[in-house]
Coordinates of C-alpha atoms in Angstrom, one line a residue:
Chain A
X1 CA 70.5 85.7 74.9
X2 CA 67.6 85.6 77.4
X3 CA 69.4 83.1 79.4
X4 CA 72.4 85.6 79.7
X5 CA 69.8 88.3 80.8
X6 CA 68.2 86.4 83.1
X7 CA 71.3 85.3 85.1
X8 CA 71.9 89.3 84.7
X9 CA 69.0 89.7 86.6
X10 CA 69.6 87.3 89.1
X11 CA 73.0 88.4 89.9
X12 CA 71.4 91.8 89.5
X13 CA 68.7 90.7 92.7
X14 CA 71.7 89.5 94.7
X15 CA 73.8 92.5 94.4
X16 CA 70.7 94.6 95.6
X17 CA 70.1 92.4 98.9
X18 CA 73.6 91.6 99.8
X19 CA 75.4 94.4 97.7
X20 CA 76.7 96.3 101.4
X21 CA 78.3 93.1 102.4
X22 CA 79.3 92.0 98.6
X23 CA 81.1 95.2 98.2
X24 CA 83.4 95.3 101.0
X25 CA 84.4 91.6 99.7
X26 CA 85.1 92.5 96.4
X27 CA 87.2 95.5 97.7
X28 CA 89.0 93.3 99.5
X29 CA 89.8 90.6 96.9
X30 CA 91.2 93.2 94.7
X31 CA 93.5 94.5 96.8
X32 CA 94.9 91.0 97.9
X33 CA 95.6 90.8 93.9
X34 CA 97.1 94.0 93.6
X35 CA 99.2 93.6 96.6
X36 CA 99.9 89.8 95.6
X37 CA 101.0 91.0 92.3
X38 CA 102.8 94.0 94.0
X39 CA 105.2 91.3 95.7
X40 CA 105.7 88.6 93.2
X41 CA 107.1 91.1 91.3
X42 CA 109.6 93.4 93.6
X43 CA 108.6 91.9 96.6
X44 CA 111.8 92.2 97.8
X45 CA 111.6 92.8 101.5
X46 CA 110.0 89.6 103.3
X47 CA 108.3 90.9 106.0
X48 CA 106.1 92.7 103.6
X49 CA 105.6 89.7 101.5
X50 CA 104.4 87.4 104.0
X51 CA 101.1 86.4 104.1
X52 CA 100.0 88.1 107.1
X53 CA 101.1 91.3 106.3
X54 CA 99.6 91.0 103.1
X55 CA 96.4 90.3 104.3
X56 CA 96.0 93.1 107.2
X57 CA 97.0 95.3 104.1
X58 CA 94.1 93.5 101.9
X59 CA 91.8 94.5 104.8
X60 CA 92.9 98.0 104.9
X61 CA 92.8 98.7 100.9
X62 CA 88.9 96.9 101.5
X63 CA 87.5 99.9 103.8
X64 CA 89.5 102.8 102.9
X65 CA 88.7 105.4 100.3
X66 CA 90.4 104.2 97.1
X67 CA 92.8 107.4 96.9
X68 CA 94.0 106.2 100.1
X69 CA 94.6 102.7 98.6
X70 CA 96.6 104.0 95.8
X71 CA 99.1 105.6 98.0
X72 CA 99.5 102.2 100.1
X73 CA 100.2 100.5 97.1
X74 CA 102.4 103.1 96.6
X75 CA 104.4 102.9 100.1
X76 CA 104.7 99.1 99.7
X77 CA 106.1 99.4 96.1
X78 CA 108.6 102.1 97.7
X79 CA 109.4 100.1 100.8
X80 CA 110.5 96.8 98.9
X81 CA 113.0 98.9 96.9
X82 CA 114.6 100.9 99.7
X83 CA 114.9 97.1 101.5
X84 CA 117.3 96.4 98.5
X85 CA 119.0 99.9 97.6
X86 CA 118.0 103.1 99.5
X87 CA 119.0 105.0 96.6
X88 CA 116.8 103.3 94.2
X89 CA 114.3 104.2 96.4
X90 CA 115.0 107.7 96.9
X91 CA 115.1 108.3 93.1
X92 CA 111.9 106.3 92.7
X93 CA 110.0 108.9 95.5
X94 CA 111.9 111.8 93.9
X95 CA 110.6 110.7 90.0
X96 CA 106.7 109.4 91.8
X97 CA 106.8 113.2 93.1
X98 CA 107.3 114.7 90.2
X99 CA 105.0 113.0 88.1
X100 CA 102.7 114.0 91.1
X101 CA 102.9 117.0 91.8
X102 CA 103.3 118.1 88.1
X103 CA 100.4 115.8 86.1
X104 CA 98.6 113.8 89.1
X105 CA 97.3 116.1 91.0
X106 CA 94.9 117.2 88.9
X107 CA 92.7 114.2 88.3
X108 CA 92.2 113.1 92.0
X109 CA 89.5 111.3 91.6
X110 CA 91.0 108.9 89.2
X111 CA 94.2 107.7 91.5
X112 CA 92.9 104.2 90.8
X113 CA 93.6 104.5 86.8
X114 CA 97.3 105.2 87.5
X115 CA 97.8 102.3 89.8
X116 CA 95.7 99.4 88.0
X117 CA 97.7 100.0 85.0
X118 CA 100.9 98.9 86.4
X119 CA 99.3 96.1 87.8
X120 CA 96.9 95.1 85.1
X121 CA 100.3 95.3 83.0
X122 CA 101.6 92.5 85.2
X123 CA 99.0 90.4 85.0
X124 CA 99.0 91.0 81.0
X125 CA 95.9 92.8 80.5
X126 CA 97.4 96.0 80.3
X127 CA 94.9 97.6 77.6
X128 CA 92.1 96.5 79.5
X129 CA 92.2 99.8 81.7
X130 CA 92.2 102.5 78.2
X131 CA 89.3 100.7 77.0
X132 CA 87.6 101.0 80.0
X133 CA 87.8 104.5 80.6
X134 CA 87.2 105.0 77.1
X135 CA 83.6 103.5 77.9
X136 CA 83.5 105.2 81.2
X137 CA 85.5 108.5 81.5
X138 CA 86.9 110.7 78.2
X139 CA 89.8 112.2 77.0
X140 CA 90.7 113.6 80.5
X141 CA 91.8 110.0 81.5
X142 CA 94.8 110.7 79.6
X143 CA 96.4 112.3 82.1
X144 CA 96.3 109.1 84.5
X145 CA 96.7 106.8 82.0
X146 CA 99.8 108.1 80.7
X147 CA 101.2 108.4 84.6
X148 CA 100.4 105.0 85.2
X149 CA 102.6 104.0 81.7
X150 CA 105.5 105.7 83.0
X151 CA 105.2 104.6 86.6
X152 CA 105.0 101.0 84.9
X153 CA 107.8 102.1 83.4
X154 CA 109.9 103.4 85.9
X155 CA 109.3 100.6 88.3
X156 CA 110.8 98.1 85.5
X157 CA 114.0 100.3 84.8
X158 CA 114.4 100.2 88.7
X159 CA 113.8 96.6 89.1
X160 CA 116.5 95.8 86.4
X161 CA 118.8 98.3 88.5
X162 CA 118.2 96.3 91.7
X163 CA 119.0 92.9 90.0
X164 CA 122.7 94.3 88.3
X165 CA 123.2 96.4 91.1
X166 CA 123.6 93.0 92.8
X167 CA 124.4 93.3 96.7
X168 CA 123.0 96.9 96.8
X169 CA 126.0 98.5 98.0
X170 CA 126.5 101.9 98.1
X171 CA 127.1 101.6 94.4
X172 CA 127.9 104.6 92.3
X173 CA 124.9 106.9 93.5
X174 CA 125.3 109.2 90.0
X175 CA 125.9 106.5 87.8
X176 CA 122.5 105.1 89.2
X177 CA 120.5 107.8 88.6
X178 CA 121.7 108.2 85.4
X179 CA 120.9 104.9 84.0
X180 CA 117.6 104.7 85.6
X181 CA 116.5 108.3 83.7
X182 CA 118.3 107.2 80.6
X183 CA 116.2 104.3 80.7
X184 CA 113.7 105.7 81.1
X185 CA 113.1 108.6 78.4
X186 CA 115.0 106.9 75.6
X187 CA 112.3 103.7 76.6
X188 CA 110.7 103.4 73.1
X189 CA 108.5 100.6 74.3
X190 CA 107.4 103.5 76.7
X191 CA 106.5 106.1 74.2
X192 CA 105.0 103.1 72.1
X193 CA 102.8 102.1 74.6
X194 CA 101.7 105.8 75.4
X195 CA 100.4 106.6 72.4
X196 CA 98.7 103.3 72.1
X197 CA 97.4 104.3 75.2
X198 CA 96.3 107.2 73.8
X199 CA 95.3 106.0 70.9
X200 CA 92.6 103.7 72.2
X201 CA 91.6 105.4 74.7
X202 CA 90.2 108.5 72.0
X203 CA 89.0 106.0 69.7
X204 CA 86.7 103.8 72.5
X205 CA 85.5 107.2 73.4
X206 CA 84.2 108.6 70.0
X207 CA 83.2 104.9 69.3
X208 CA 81.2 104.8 72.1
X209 CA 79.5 108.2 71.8
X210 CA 77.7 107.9 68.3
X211 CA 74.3 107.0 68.5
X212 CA 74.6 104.0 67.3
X213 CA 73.1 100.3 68.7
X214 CA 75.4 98.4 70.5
X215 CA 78.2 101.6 70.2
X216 CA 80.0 100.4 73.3
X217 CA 80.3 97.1 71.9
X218 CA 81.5 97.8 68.9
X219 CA 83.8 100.2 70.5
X220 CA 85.3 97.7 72.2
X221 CA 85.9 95.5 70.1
X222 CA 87.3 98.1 67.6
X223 CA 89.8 99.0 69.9
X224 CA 91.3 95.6 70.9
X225 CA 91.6 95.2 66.5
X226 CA 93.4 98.5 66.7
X227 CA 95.4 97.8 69.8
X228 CA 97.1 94.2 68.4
X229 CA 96.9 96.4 64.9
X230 CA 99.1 99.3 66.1
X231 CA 101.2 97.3 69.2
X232 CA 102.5 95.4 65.9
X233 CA 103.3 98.2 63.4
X234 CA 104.7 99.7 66.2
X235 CA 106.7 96.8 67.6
X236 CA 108.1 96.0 63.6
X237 CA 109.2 100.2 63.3
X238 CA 111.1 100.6 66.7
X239 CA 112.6 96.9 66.2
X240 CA 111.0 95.7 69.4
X241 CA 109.8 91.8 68.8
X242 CA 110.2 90.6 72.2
X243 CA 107.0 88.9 73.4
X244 CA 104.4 89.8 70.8
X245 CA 102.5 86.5 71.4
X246 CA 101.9 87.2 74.7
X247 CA 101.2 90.9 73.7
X248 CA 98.3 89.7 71.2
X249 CA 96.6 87.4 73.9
X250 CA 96.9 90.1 76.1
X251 CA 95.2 92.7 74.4
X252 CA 92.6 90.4 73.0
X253 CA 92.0 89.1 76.6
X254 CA 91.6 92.8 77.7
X255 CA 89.4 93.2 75.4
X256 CA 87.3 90.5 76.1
X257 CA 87.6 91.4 79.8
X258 CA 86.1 95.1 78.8
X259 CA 83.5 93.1 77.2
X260 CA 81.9 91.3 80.5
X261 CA 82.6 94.3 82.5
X262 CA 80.4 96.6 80.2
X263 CA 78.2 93.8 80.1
X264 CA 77.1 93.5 83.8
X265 CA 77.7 97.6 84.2
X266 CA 74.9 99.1 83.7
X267 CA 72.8 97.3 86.3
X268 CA 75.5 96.8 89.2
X269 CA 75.7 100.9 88.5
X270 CA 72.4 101.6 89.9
X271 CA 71.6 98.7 92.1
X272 CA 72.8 98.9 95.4
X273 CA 70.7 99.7 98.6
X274 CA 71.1 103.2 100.0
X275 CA 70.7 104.0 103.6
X276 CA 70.2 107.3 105.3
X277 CA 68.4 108.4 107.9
X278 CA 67.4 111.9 109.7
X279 CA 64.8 113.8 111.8
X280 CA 62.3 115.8 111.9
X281 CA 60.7 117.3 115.2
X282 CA 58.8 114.8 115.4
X283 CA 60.5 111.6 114.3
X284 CA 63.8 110.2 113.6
X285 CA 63.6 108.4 110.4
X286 CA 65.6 105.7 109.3
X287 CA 65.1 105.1 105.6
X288 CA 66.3 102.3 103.2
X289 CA 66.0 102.9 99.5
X290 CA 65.9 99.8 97.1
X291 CA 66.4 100.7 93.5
X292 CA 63.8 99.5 91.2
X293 CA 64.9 97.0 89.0
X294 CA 64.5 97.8 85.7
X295 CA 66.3 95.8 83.1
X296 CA 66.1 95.9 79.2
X297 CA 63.3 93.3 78.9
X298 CA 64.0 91.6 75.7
X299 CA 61.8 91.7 72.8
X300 CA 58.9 90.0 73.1
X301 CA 57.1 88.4 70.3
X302 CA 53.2 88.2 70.7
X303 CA 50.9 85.9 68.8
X304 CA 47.7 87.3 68.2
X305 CA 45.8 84.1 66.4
X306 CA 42.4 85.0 65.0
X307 CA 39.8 82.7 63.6
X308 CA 39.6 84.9 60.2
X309 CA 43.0 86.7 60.0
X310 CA 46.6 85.0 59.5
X311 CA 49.0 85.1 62.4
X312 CA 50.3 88.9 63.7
X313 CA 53.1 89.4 65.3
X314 CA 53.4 92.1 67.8
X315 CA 56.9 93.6 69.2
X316 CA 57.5 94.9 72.2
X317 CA 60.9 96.3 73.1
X318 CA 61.4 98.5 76.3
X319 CA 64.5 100.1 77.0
X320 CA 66.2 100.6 80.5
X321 CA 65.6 103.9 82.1
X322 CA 67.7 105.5 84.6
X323 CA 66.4 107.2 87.8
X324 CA 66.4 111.3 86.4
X325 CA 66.4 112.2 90.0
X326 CA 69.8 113.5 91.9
X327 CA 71.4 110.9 89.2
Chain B
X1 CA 51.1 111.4 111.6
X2 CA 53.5 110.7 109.2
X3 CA 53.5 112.4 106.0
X4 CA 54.7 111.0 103.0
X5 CA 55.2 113.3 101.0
X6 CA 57.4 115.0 103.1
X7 CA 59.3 112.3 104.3
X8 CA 59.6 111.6 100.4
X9 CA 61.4 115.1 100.0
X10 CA 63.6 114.6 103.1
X11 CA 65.0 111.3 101.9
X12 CA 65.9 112.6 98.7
X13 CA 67.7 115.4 100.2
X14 CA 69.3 113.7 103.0
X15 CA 70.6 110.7 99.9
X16 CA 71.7 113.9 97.9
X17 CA 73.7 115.3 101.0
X18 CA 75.6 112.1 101.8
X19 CA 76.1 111.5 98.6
X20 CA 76.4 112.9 95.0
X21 CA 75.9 116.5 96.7
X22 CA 78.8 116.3 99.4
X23 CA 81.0 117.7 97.1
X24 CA 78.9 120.4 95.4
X25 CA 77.6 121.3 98.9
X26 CA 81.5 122.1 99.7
X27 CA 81.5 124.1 97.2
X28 CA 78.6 126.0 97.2
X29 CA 80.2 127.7 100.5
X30 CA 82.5 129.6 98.3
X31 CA 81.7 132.5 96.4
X32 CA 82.5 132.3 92.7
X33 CA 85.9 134.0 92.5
X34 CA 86.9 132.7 96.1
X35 CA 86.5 129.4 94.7
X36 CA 88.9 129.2 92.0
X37 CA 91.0 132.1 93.5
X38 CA 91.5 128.9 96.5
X39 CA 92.1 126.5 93.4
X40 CA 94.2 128.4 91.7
X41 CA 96.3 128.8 94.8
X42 CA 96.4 125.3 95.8
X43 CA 97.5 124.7 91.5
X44 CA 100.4 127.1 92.3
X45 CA 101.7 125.3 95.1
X46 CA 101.9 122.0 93.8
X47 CA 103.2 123.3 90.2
X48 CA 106.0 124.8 92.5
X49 CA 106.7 121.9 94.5
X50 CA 107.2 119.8 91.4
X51 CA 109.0 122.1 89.4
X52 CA 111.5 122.6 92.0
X53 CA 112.1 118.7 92.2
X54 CA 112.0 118.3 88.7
X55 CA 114.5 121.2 88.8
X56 CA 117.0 119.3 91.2
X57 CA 116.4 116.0 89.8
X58 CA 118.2 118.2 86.5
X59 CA 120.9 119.4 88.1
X60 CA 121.9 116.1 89.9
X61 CA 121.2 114.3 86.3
X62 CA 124.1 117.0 84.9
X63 CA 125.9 117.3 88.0
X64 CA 129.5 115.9 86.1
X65 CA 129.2 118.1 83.6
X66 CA 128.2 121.3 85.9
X67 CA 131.0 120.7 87.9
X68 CA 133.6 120.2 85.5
X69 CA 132.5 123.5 83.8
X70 CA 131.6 125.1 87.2
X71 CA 133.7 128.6 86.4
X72 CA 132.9 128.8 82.1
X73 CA 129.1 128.9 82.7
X74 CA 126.7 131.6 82.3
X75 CA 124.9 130.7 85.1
X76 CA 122.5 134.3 84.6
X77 CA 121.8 132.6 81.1
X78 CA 120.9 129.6 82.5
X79 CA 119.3 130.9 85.8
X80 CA 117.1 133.1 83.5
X81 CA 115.9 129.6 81.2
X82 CA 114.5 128.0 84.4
X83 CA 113.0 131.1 85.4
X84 CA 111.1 131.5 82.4
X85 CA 110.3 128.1 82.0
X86 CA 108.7 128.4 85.4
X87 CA 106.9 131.6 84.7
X88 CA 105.7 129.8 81.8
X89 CA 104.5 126.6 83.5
X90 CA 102.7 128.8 86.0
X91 CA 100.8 130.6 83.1
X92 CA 100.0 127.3 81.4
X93 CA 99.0 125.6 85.0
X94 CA 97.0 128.3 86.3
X95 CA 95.0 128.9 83.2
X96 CA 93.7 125.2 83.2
X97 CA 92.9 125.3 86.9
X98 CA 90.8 128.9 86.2
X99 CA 89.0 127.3 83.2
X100 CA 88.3 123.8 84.9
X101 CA 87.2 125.4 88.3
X102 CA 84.6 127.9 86.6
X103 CA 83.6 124.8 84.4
X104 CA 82.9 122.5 88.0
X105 CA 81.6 125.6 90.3
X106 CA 79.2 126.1 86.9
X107 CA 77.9 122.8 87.1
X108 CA 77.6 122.1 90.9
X109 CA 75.7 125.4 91.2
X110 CA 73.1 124.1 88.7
X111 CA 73.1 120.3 90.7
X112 CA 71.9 122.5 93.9
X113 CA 69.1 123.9 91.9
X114 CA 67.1 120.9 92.0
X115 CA 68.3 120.1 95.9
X116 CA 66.8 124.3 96.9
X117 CA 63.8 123.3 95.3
X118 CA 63.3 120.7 97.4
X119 CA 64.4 122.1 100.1
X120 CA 61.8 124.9 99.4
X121 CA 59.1 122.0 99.3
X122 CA 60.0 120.7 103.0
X123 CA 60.0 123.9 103.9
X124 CA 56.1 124.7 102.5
X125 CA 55.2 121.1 104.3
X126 CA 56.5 122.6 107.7
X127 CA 54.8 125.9 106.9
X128 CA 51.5 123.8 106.5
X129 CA 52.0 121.5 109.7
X130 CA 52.9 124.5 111.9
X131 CA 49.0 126.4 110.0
X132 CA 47.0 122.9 111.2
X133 CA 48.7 123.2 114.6
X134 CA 48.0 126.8 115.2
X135 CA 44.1 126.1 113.8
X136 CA 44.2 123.4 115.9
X137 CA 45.0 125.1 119.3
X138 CA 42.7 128.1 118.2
X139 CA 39.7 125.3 117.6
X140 CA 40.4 124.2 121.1
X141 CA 40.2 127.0 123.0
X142 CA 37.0 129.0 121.4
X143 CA 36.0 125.3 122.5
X144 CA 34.6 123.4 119.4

């Protein structure tokens, strides 16, 4: 256990001195997954596949604002279809409105939730992303969770249009549009997998907020028991059985994914170096703040050995403290 | 001479200002009621917006159907449905946005609390600089 906190720290100490460069990385390493993942699955228009492309995009996604990010993802996913059927595409802008204008909009600040559950479903970790916000956010996180299910959704229902549609002629434009919405509300792997969703997303949440030891722990781990739990029940009462092996690992993988995450969170939260500067009539100041370390030391067991009295042990425990000020 | 208390206070307000207190700071520049009047505005638009797509992605989705029955329909029956499911959406929209913009102009009014005190204290430190100037220059000339 202390070598686990000690390699915390470590990472912890380089984080603090190269965190301004390590960030931009890590930015940019994400988005070459998402958009990697983005094309092996509908990358259907070449140009955009091709590595060059990908990585000026990569780049882009790595100093933009994350908002931003999402709706490049979101052009991309749109451009590949409309390389392949233009009236795919317009349906898919026409249903990515809606869901916009009518649920989106109201939890800007979470755009990333709605596109890294698409993705995270392609990479089979899907139920990482409730957990998560669970730990992280609350009940609101419903509303771009449950976007991002039917996005996932929708983009599957138009892919399997694309690949019967064959050579994307100007095939029947009604009968289209009417298998991709029948598809898509009478999808009972949709509604399954938005109420588990749902589901663990309230229970991570309550988990995690009684003041308990370890709650987020246990919270996680309760809700990757209840996620395989209710993905099977509800797999065997809808009649769905395709793929529940690779469901299980999934969700357990999420789970364990959740797990790390949480794990290194609460340092990398606080430990970056700020920079600022301003003036004064005298002056101009230019200041860099370095957060104090503090860590959760653990406990420490002290000997006291005296001639006349037995062995005592003393305990020390301190707890990590947050910065109360403008936090 | 540099002061470290007070450049102590202006770091912390200059970190606040880029920072967590951009957004409050917006804020603040709006009275109350203008504040989730603008919201409530801007909730309007976009429940519009989207109900009128959601509307025409309908209509195209029962387009067969309309068309077949284009002269038997009551179209004041159904003209008056969407109406009222729009007034209704409105209601339901534009309460949320009232509640949820008192709730955030509530809570960024009380993060500014601690960022006026501050300022108040960088203010007291330029009060006392510009005293020790003044005593300073009156010192010099009555020639001590």
């Amino acid at each position: 256990m202390t070598n686990l906190l000690e390699f915390k720290e470590r990472l912890n100490q380089i984080y603090q001195r190269g965190g301004i460069y390590i960030k931009p990385v890590m930015r940019f390493l994400l988005s070459f997954i998402v958009f990697s993942v983005i094309n092996g699955n509908i990358g259907y228009d070449t140009r955009l596949s091709s590595t060059p492309v990908v990585l000026l995009l990569s780049l882009l996604g790595a100093f933009t604002s994350s908002s931003v990010f999402v709706l490049l993802a979101g052009v991309v996913s749109v451009l590949h279809i409309y390389s392949e059927s233009v009236i795919l595409a317009v349906i898919l802008v026409g249903m990515l409105f809606i869901i916009y204008f009518l649920l989106l909009r109201f939890t800007p600040q979470m755009g990333y939730a709605v596109l890294a559950v698409p993705v995270l479903y392609l990479l089979n970790i899907p139920f990482a992303i409730p957990i998560y916000l669970g730990l992280t956010s609350g009940p609101i996180a419903i509303i771009p969770l449950s976007c991002g299910v039917i996005i996932y959704y929708l983009f599957k229902v138009i892919k399997t249009a694309v690949m019967t549609n064959g050579a994307g002629a100007m095939a029947d434009v009604l009968g289209l549009y009417k298998y991709v919405v029948d598809n898509l509300l009478n999808n009972k792997e949709m509604v399954l997998a938005l109420v588990v969703f749902a589901v663990i997303l309230l229970l991570t949440y309550f988990i995690r907020n009684l003041s308990i030891n370890y709650a987020f722990y246990i919270a996680i781990i309760a809700a990757a028991v209840v996620n395989v739990l209710a993905l099977l029940m509800g797999e065997l009462a809808l009649g769905i059985t395709n793929q529940i092996g690779t469901i299980i690992l999934g969700s357990l993988g999420s789970g364990i994914i959740v797990f790390i995450i949480q794990f290194f969170r609460l340092t990398l939260d606080f430990s970056t170096v700020e920079y600022t500067q301003f003036e004064d009539d005298d002056y101009y100041y230019y200041v860099k703040a370095v957060p104090k370390v503090k860590i959760a030391v653990s406990k420490k067991d002290v000997k006291r050995i005296n001639a006349q009295r037995n062995v005592s042990k003393v305990r020390r425990h301190t707890e990590e403290k947050a910065d109360e000020d403008f936090r | 001479m540099l002061n470290e208390k007070k450049i102590h206070t202006m770091t912390k307000l200059a970190m606040f200002e880029e920072k967590k207190g951009k957004e409050d700071l917006k804020i603040n520049k709006y009275y109350r009621i203008d504040y989730i009047r603008l919201r409530l505005y801007n909730s309007f638009v976009c429940v519009t917006i989207g109900y009128v797509i959601l509307l025409a992605a309908v209509i195209l989705y029962y387009s067969e159907y309309l068309l077949q029955n284009a002269v038997k329909l009551n179209y004041k029956e159904i003209g008056a449905q969407a109406l009222i499911i729009y007034i209704v959406l409105l209601i339901v929209y534009g309460f949320i946005t009232i509640l949820v913009s008192m709730y955030s102009y509530d809570r960024a009014k009380k993060r500014l609390k601690k960022y006026k005190k501050n300022l108040k204290m960088l203010q007291q430190f330029y009060n006392e600089e510009m005293e020790s100037k003044q005593e300073e220059i009156h010192d010099e000339s009555i020639g001590i």
